[in-house]
Coordinates of C-alpha atoms (C1' of nucleotides) in Angstrom, one line a residue:
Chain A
X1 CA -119.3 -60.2 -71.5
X2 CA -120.5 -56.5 -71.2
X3 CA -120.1 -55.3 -67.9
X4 CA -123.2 -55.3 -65.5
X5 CA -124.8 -52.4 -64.5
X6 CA -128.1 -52.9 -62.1
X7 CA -129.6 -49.9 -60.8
X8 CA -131.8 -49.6 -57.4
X9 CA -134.7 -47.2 -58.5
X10 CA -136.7 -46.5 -55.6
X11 CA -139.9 -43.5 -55.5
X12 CA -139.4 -41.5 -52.3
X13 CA -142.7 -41.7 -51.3
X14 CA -141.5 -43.2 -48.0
X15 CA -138.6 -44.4 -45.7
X16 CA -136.8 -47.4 -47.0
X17 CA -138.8 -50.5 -46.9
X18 CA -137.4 -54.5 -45.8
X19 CA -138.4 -55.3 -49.4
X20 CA -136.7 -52.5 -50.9
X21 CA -133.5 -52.7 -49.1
X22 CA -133.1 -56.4 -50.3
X23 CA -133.8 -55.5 -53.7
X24 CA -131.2 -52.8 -53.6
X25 CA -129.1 -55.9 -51.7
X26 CA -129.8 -58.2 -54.5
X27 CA -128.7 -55.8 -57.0
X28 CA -125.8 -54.6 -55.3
X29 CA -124.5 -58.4 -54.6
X30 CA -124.8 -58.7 -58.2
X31 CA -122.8 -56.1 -59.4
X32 CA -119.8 -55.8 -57.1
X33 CA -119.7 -60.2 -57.9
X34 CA -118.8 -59.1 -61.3
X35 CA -117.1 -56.2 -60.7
X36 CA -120.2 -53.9 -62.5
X37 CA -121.6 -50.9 -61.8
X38 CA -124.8 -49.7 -59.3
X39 CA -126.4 -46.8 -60.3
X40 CA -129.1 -45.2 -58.1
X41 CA -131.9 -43.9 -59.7
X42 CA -134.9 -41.6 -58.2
X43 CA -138.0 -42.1 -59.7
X44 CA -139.5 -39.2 -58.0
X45 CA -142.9 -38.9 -61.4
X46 CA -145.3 -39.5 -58.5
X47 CA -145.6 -35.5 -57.8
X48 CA -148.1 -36.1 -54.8
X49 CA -146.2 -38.4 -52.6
X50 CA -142.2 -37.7 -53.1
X51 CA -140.6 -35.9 -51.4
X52 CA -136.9 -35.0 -50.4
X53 CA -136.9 -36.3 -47.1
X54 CA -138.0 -39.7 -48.3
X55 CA -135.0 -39.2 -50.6
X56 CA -132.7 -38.4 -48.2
X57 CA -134.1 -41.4 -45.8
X58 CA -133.3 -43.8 -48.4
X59 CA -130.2 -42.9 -49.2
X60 CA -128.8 -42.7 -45.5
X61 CA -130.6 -46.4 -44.9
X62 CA -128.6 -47.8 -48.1
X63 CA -125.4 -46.0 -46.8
X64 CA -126.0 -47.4 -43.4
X65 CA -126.5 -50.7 -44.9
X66 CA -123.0 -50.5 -46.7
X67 CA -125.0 -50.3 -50.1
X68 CA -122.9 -48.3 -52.0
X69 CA -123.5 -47.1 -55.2
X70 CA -121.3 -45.7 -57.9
X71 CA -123.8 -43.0 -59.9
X72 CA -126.5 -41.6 -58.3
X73 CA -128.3 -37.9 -57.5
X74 CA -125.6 -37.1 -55.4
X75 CA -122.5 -38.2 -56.8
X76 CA -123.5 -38.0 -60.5
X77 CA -122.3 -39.6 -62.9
X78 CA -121.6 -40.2 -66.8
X79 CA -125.6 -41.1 -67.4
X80 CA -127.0 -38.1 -65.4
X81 CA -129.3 -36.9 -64.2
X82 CA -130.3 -39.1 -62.0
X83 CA -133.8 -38.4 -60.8
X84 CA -136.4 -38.6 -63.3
X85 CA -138.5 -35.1 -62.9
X86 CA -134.8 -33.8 -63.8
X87 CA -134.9 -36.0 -67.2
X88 CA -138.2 -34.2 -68.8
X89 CA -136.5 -33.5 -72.0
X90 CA -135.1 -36.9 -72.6
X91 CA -138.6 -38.3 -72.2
X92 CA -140.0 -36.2 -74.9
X93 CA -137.7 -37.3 -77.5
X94 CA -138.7 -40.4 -76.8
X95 CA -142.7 -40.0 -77.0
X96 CA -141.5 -38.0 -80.4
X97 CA -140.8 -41.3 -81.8
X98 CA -143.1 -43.2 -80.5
X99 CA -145.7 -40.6 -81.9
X100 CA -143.7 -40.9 -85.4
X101 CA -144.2 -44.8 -85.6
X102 CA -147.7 -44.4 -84.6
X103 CA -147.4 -46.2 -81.1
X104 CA -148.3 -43.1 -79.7
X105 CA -151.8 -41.4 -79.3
X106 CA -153.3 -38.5 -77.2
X107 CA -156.8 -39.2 -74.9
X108 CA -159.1 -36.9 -73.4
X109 CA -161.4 -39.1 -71.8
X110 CA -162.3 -37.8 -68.5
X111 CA -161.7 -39.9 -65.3
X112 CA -165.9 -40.1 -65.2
X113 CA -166.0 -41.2 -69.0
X114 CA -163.0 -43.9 -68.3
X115 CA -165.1 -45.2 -65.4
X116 CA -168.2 -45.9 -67.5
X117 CA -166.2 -47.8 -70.0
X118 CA -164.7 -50.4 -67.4
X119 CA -168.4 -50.6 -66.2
X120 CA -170.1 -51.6 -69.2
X121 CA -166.8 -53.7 -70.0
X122 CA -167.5 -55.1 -66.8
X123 CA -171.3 -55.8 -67.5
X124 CA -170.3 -57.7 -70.4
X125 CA -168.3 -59.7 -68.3
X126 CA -165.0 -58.9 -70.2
X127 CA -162.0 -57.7 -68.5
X128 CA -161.8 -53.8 -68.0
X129 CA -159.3 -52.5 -70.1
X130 CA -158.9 -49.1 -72.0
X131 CA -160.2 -49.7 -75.4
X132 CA -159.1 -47.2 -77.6
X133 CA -161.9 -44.8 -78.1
X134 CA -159.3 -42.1 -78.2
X135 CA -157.4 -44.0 -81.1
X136 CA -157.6 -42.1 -84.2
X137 CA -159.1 -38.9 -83.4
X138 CA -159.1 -36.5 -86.3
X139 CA -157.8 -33.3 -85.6
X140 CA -161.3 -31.5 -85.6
X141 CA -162.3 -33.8 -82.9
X142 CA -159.1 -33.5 -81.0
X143 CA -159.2 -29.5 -81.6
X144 CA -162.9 -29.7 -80.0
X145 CA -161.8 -31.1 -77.0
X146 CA -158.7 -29.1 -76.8
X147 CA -161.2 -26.2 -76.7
X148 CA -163.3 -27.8 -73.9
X149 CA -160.3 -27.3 -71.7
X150 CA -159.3 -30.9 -71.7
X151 CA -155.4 -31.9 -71.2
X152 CA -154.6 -35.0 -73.2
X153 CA -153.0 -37.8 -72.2
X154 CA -150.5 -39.7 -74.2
X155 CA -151.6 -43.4 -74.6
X156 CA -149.6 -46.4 -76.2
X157 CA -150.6 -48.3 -78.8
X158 CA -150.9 -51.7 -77.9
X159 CA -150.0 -54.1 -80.6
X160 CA -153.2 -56.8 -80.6
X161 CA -152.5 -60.4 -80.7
X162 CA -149.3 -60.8 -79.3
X163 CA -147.4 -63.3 -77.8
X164 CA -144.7 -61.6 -75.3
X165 CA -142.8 -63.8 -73.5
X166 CA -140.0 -63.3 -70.7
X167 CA -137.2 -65.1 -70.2
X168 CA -137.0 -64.4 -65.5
X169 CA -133.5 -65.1 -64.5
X170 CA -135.6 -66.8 -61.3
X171 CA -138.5 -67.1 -62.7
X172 CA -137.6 -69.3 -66.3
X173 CA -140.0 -68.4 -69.1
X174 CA -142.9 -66.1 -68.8
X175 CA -145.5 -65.4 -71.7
X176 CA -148.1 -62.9 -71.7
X177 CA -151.0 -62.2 -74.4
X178 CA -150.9 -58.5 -75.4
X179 CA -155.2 -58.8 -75.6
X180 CA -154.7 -58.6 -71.9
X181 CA -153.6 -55.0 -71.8
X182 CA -155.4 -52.6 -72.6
X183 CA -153.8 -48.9 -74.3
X184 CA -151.2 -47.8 -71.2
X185 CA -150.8 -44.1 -70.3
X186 CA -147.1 -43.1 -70.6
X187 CA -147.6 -39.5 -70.3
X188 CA -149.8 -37.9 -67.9
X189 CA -152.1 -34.6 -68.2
X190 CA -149.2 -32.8 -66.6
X191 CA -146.3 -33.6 -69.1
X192 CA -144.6 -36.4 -66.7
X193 CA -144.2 -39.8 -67.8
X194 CA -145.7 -42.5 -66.0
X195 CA -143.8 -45.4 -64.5
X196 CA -143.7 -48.0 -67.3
X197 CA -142.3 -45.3 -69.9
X198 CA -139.7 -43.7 -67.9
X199 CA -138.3 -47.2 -66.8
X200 CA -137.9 -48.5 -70.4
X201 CA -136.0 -44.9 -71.1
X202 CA -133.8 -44.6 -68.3
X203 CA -132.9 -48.4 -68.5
X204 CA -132.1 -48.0 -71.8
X205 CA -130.6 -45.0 -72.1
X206 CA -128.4 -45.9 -68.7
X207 CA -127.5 -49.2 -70.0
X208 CA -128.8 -51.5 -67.6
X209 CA -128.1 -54.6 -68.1
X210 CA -129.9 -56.3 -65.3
X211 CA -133.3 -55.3 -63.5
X212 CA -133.4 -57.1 -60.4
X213 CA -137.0 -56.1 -58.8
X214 CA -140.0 -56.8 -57.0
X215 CA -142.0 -59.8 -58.2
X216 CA -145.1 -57.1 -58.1
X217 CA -143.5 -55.5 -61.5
X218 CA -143.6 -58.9 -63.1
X219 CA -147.1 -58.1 -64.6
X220 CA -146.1 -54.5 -65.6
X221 CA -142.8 -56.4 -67.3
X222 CA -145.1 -57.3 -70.7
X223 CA -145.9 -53.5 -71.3
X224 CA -142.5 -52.3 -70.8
X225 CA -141.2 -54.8 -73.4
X226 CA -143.9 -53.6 -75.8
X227 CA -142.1 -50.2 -75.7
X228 CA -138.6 -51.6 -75.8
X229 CA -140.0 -53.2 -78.8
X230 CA -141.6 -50.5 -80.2
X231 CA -138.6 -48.2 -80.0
X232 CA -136.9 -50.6 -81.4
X233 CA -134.8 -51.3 -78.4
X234 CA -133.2 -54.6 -76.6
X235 CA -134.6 -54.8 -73.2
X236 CA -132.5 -55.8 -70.2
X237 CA -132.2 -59.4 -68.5
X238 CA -135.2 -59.5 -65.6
X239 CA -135.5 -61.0 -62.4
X240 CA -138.2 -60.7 -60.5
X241 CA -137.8 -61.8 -56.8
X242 CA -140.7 -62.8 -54.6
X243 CA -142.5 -60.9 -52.0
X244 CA -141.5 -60.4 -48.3
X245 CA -144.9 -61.5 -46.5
X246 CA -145.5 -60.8 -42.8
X247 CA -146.5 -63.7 -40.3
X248 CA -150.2 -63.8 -41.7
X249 CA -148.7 -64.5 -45.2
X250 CA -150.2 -61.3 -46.3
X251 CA -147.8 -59.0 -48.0
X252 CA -146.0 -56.9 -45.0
X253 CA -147.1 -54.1 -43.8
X254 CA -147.5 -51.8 -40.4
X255 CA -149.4 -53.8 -39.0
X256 CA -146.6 -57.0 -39.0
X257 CA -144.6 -54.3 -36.8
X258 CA -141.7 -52.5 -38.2
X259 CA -141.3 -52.4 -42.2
X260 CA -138.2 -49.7 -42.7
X261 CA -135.1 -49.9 -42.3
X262 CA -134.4 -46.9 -40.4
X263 CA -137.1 -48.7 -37.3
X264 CA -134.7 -51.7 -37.1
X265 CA -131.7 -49.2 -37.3
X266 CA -133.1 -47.4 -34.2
X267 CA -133.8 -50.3 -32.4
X268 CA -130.7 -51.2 -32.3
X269 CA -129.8 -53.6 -34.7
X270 CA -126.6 -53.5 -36.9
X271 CA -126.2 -53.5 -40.2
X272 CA -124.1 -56.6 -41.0
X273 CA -127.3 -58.4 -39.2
X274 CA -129.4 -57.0 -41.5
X275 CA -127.8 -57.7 -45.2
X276 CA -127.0 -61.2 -43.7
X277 CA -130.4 -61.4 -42.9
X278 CA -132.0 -59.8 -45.9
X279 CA -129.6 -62.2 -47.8
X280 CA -131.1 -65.4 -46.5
X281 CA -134.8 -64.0 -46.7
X282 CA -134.6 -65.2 -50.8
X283 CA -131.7 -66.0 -51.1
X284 CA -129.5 -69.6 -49.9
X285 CA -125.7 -70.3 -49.6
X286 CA -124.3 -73.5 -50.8
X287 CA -123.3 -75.3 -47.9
X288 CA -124.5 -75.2 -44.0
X289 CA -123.1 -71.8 -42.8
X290 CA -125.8 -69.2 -42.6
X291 CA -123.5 -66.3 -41.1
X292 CA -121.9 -64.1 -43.3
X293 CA -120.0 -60.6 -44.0
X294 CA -120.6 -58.6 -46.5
X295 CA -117.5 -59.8 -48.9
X296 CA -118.6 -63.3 -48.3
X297 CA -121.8 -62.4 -49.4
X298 CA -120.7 -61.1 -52.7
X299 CA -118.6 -63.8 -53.4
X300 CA -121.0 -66.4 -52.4
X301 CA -123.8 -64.8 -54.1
X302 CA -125.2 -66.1 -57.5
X303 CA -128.8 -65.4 -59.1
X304 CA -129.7 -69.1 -59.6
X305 CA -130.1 -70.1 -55.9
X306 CA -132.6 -67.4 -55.4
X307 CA -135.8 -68.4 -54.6
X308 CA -139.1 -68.4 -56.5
X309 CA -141.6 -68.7 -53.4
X310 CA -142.1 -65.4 -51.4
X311 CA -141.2 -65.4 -47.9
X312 CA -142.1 -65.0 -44.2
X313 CA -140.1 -62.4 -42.5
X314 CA -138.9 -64.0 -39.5
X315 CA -138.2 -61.7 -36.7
X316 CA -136.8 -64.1 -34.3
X317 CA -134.3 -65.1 -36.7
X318 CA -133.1 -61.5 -37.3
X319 CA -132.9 -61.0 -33.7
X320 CA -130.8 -64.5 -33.6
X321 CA -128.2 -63.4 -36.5
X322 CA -128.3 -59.5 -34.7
X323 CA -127.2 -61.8 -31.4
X324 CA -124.3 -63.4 -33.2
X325 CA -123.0 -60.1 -34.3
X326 CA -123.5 -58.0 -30.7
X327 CA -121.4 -61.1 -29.7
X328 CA -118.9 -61.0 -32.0
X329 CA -118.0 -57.6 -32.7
X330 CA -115.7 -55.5 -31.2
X331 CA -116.3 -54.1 -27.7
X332 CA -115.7 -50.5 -28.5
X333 CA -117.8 -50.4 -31.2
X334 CA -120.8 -52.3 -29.7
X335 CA -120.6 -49.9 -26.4
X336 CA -120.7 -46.9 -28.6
X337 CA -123.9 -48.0 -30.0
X338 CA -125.4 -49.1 -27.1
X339 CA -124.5 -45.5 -25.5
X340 CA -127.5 -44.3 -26.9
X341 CA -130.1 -46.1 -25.0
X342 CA -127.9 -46.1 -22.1
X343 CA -128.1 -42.6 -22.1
X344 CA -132.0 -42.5 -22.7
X345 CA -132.6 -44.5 -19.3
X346 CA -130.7 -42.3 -17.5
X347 CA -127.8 -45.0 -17.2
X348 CA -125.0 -42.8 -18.6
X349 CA -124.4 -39.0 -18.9
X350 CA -124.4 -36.8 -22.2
X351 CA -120.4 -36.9 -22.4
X352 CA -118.7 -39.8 -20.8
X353 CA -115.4 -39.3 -19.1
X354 CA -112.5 -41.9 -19.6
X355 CA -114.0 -43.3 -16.4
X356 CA -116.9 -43.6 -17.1
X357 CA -116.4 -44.8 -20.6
X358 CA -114.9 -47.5 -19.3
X359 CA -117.2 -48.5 -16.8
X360 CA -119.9 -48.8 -19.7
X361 CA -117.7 -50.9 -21.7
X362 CA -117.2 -53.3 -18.4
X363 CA -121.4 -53.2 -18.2
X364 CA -121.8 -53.6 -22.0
X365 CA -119.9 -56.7 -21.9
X366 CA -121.1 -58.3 -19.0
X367 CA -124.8 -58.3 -20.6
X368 CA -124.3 -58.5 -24.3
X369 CA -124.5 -61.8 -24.9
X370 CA -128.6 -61.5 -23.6
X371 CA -129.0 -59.5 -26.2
X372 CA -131.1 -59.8 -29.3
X373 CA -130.9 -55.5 -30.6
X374 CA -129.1 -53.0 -28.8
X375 CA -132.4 -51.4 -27.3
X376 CA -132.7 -54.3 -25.2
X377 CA -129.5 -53.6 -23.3
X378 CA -131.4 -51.2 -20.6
X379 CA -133.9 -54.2 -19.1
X380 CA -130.1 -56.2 -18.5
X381 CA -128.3 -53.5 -16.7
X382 CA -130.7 -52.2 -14.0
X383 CA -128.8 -54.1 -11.8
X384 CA -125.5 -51.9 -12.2
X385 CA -127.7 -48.3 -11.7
X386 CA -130.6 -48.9 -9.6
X387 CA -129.4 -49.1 -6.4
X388 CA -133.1 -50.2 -5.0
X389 CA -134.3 -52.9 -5.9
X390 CA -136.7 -55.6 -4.9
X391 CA -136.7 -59.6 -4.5
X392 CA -137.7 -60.4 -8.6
X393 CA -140.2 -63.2 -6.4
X394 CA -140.5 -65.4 -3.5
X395 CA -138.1 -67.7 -4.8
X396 CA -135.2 -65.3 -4.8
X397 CA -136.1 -63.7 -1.0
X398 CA -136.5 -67.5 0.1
X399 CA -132.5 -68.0 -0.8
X400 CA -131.8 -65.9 1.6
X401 CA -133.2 -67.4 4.7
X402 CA -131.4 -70.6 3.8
X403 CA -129.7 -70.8 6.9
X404 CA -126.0 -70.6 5.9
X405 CA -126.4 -67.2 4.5
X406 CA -125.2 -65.1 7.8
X407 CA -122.4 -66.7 7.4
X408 CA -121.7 -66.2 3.9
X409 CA -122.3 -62.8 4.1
X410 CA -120.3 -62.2 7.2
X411 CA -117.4 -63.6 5.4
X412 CA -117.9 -61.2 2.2
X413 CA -118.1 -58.3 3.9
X414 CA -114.8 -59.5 6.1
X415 CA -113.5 -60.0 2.2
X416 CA -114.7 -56.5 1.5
X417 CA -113.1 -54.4 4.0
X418 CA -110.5 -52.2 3.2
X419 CA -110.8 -53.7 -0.8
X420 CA -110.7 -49.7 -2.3
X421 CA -110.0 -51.6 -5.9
X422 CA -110.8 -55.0 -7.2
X423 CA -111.0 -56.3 -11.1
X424 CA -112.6 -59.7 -12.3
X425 CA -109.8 -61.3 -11.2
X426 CA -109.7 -60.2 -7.9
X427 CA -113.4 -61.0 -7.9
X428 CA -113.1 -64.2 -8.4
X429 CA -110.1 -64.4 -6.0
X430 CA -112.0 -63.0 -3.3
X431 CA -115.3 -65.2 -4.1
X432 CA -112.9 -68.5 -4.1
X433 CA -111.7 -67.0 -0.6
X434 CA -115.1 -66.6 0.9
X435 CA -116.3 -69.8 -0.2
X436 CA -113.1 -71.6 1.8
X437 CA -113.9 -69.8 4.6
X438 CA -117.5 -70.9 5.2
X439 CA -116.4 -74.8 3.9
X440 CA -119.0 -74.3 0.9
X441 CA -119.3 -73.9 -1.8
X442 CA -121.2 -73.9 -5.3
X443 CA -124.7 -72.4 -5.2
X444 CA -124.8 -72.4 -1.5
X445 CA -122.6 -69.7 -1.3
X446 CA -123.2 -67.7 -4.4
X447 CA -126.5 -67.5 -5.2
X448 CA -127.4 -65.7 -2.2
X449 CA -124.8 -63.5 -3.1
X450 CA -126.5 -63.2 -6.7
X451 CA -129.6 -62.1 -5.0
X452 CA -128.4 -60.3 -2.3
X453 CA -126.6 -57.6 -4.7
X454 CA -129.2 -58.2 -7.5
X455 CA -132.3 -59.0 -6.3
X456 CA -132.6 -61.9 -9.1
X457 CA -131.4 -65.8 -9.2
X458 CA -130.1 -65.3 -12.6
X459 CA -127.8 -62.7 -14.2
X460 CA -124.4 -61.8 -15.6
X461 CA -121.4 -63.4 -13.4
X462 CA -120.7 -62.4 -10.0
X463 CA -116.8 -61.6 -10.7
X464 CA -118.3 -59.3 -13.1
X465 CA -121.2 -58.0 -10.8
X466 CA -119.1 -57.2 -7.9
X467 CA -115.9 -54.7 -10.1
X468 CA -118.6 -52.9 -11.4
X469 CA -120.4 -52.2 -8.2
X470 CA -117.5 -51.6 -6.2
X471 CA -116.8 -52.9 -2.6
X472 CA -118.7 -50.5 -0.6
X473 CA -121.9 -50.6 -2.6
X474 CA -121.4 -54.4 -2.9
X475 CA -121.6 -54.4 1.5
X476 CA -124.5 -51.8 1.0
X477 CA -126.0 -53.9 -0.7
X478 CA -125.7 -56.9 1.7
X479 CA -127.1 -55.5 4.1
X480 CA -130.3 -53.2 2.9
X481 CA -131.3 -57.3 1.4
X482 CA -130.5 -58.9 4.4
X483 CA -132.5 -56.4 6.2
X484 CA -134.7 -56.5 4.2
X485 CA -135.2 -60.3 4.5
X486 CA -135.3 -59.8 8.1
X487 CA -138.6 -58.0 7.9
Chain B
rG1 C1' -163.2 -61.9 -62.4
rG2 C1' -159.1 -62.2 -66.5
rC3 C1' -153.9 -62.7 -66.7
rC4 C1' -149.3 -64.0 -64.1
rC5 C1' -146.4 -66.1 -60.1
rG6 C1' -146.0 -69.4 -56.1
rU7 C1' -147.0 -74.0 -52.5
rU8 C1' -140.9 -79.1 -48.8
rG9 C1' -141.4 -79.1 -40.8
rG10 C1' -144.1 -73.3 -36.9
rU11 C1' -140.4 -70.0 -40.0
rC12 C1' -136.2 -69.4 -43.6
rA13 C1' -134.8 -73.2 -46.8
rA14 C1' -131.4 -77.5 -49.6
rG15 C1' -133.1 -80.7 -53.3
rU16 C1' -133.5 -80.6 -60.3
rG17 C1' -136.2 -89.0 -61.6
rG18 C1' -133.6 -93.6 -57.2
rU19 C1' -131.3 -89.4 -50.6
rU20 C1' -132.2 -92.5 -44.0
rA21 C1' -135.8 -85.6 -47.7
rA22 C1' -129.8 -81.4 -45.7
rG23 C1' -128.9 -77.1 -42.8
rA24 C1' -130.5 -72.6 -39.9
rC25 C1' -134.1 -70.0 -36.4
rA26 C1' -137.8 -71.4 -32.9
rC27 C1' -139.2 -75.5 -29.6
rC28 C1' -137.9 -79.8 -26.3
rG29 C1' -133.9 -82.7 -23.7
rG30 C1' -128.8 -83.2 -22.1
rC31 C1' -123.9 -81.4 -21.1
rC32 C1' -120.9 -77.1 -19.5
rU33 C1' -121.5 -73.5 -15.5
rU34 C1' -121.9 -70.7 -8.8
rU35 C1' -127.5 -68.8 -11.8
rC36 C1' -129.4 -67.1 -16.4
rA37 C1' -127.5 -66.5 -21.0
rC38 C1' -123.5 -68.0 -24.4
rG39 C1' -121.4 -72.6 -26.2
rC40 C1' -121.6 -77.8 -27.3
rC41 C1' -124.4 -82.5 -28.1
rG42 C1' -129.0 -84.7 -29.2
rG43 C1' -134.4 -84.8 -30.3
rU44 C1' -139.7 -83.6 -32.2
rA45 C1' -141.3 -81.8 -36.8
rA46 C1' -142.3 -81.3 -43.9
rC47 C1' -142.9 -82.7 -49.8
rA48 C1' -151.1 -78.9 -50.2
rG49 C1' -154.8 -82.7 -52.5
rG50 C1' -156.1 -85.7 -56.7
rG51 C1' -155.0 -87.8 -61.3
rG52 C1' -151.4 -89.3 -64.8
rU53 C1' -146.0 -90.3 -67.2
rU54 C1' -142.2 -93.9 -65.4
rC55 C1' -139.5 -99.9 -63.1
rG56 C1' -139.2 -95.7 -59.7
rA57 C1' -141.5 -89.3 -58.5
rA58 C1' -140.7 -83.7 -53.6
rU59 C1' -138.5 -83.5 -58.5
rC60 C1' -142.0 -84.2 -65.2
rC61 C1' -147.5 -83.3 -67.1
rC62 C1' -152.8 -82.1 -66.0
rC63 C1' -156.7 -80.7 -62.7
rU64 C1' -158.3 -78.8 -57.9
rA65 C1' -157.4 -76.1 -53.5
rC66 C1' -154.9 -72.3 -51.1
rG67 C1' -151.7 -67.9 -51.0
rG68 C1' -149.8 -63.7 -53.5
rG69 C1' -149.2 -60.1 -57.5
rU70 C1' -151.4 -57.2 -61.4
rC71 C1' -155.3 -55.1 -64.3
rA72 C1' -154.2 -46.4 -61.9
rC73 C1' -152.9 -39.7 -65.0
rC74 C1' -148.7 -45.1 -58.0
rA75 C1' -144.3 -46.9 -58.6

RNA sequence: GGCCCGUUGGUCAAGUGGUUAAGACACCGGCCUUUCACGCCGGUAACAGGGGUUCGAAUCCCCUACGGGUCACCA
């Protein structure tokens, strides 16, 4: 078998999109399964809305999502260049031909003089389409217009009467009537090749073998194998993948919350949550287990158990998987990138110290296990940095007039004294020690404690509460509550 | 509107003519636990509707409904 190469072809128009990141996912799975190639290609042709920094966007978000790529703008490659305003020339050899075979014709309408047509197409109750008026212009005619100050377009040909049909790896066959479509533009006023052209060209002349996109290019799919046709080329296997669809099964958008990758990166969630994610949201495994790296992705992955219906982006279950991993991972790693918002609340300093750094990773992993994305970490940890707090509600201040609680806290502070040092273990020594002491034990004893030093009747454990508070601000504590409770 | 694609629990989804219609998230209940969470165990919940074909349809065909895509000098 020829080697696979799949390209991800974005237009940086924008930041990296959920949808477009699981394209490039698809793709990507694809290729490294068979050990083929990924080439990234720009298709920067829309002059108005790309830009650079959408480049650069989209090419950090793949990177951060461990979506590599073997030829692209930056790293070049044997089939360069690699952004289509930088392939010009190559175009125009092809619109040469096309013009040669007569597939190929320039158009002057005027954007007023296109609009009347679709009307009246419209009045007639037929389906607006360019007709053709353009089609065999004489060269007087076209001269006249030239004269007028009128850039041409370049227009394809559309063979009438055609049956094209599409074999979709998801989708099985596809056919389409070529009456349907009307004469496409594939050059523009300016010289620059529209979409549907340039893809056919740089498909081709990069040797993809597989176009994994969108399910929105499936109509567009008919005109682009008109032109591979024309040109007398073999188009590539397609596979159109459905839609990602926000909670009101409308195609997603701002307004179902965050829609780029970079949004979901800042929020703290990791990238292994979001391929595994992205890999389900289309995509199924064979048997029951859902969570999976990278690798096992690639070696599970296979085109025929990817889904034909469009689906509901499910943010719960992202925060879920993102759970498993903040879990999982290693502490290091998961403290370094909760640092951040850490930092932003004021919790941590610019430049941890040793001490401090390990302090963090003692807080980080007494509260990950709450959390759903990093950015949540801040609401768990109050407890460690605010040293005022109040009763969460009546409940909590009501443990503490239960009336065994002097005693309890008579005997932790007694604990306390003179303890300079303790770890979890001497923690939960110490909390074993108080509980013999007063002859109690189980809630009675600790959860005034919990609310005492946190002001809440839930929270991380106490053996981990009381290290990271220390002993003096642990007996601080005790007794600005029970003051409080006094009141 | 024409063309195209789709429709299994609230959500992601398995299923390819005969199954008690998997599994995951969410939800509910129980267990674990000094609390919450984590973890474990269990539960509620689905084949859009109507016609066919067939001994037998979630699975095949047709119609309807609903959702989506596309019909740009955007990709």
């Amino acid at each position: 078998m020829k080697d696979i190469r799949v390209r991800f072809a974005p237009s940086p128009t924008g930041p990296l999109h959920i949808g477009g990141a699981r394209s490039a996912l698809f793709n990507f799975l694809l290729a490294r399964k068979y050990g083929g190639s990924v080439i990234l290609r720009i298709e920067d042709t829309d002059l108005e809305r790309s830009s650079r920094e959408s480049e650069k966007d989209i090419m950090d978000s793949l990177r951060w999502l461990g979506l590599s790529w073997d030829e692209g703008p930056d790293i070049g490659g044997p089939y360069g260049p690699y952004r289509q305003m930088e392939r010009l020339d190559i175009y125009k050899k092809y619109v040469e031909k096309l013009f040669e075979k007569g597939y190929a014709y320039h158009c002057y309408c005027t954007e007023e003089e296109l609009e009347q047509q679709r009307q009246e197409l419209l009045a007639k109750g037929e389906m607006p389409r360019y007709t053709g008026v353009c089609y065999g212009l004489s060269e007087e005619e076209r001269r006249k217009r030239e004269e007028e100050g009128r850039k041409p377009v370049v227009r394809f040909r559309v063979p009438q009467d055609r049956i094209i049909e599409i074999n979709d790896l998801v989708r099985g066959k596809v056919s389409f009537e070529s009456s349907g479509i009307g004469d496409f533009i594939i050059v523009k006023s300016d010289g620059v090749p529209t979409y549907n052209f340039a893809v056919v060209v740089d498909d081709h002349e990069m040797g993809i073998t597989h176009v994994i996109r969108a399910e929105e290019h499936l109509s567009n799919t008919p005109r682009q194998v008109l032109l591979y046709e024309a040109l007398g080329l073999t188009p590539p296997e397609f596979a159109h993948i459905s839609l990602i669809l926000g909670k009101d099964r409308s195609k997603m958008s701002k307004r179902h919350g965050a829609t780029s990758i970079n949004q979901y990166r800042r929020e703290g969630y990791l990238p292994e949550a979001m391929v595994n994610f992205l890999a389900l949201l289309g995509w199924s495994p064979e048997g029951e287990e859902e969570v999976f790296s990278v690798d096992q992705l690639i070696e599970r992955f296979s085109m025929d158990r990817v889904a034909k219906s469009p689906a509901v982006f499910d943010l719960e279950k992202l925060r879920w998987l993102n759970g498993v991993y903040i879990r999982n991972s290693d502490l290091e790693r998961i403290a370094g990138l909760a640092l951040p918002y850490l930092q932003e609340a004021g919790y941590a300093s610019e430049n941890p110290g040793p001490e401090e750094w390990e302090r963090i990773k003692n807080v980080v992993e007494a509260v990950r296990e709450y959390l759903g994305a990093l950015s949540e970490i801040t609401e768990h940890v109050r407890i460690f940095f605010e040293t005022q707090f109040d009763f969460e509600d009546e409940k909590a201040a009501a443990v503490l007039r239960e009336e065994q609680v002097p005693a309890v806290m008579e005997a932790l502070k007694s604990k306390l004294a003179g303890v300079d040092s303790l770890d979890k273990e001497g923690a939960k020594k110490l909390l074993k020690e108080v509980s013999k002491e007063v002859k109690l034990k189980g809630r009675k004893v600790f959860m005034p404690i919990r609310v005492a030093l946190t002001g809440m009747t839930h929270g991380p454990e106490l053996h981990d509460i009381i290290p990271l508070l220390g002993a003096e601000e642990v007996i601080r504590r005790v007794e600005a509550s029970m003051a409080k409770v006094r009141e």
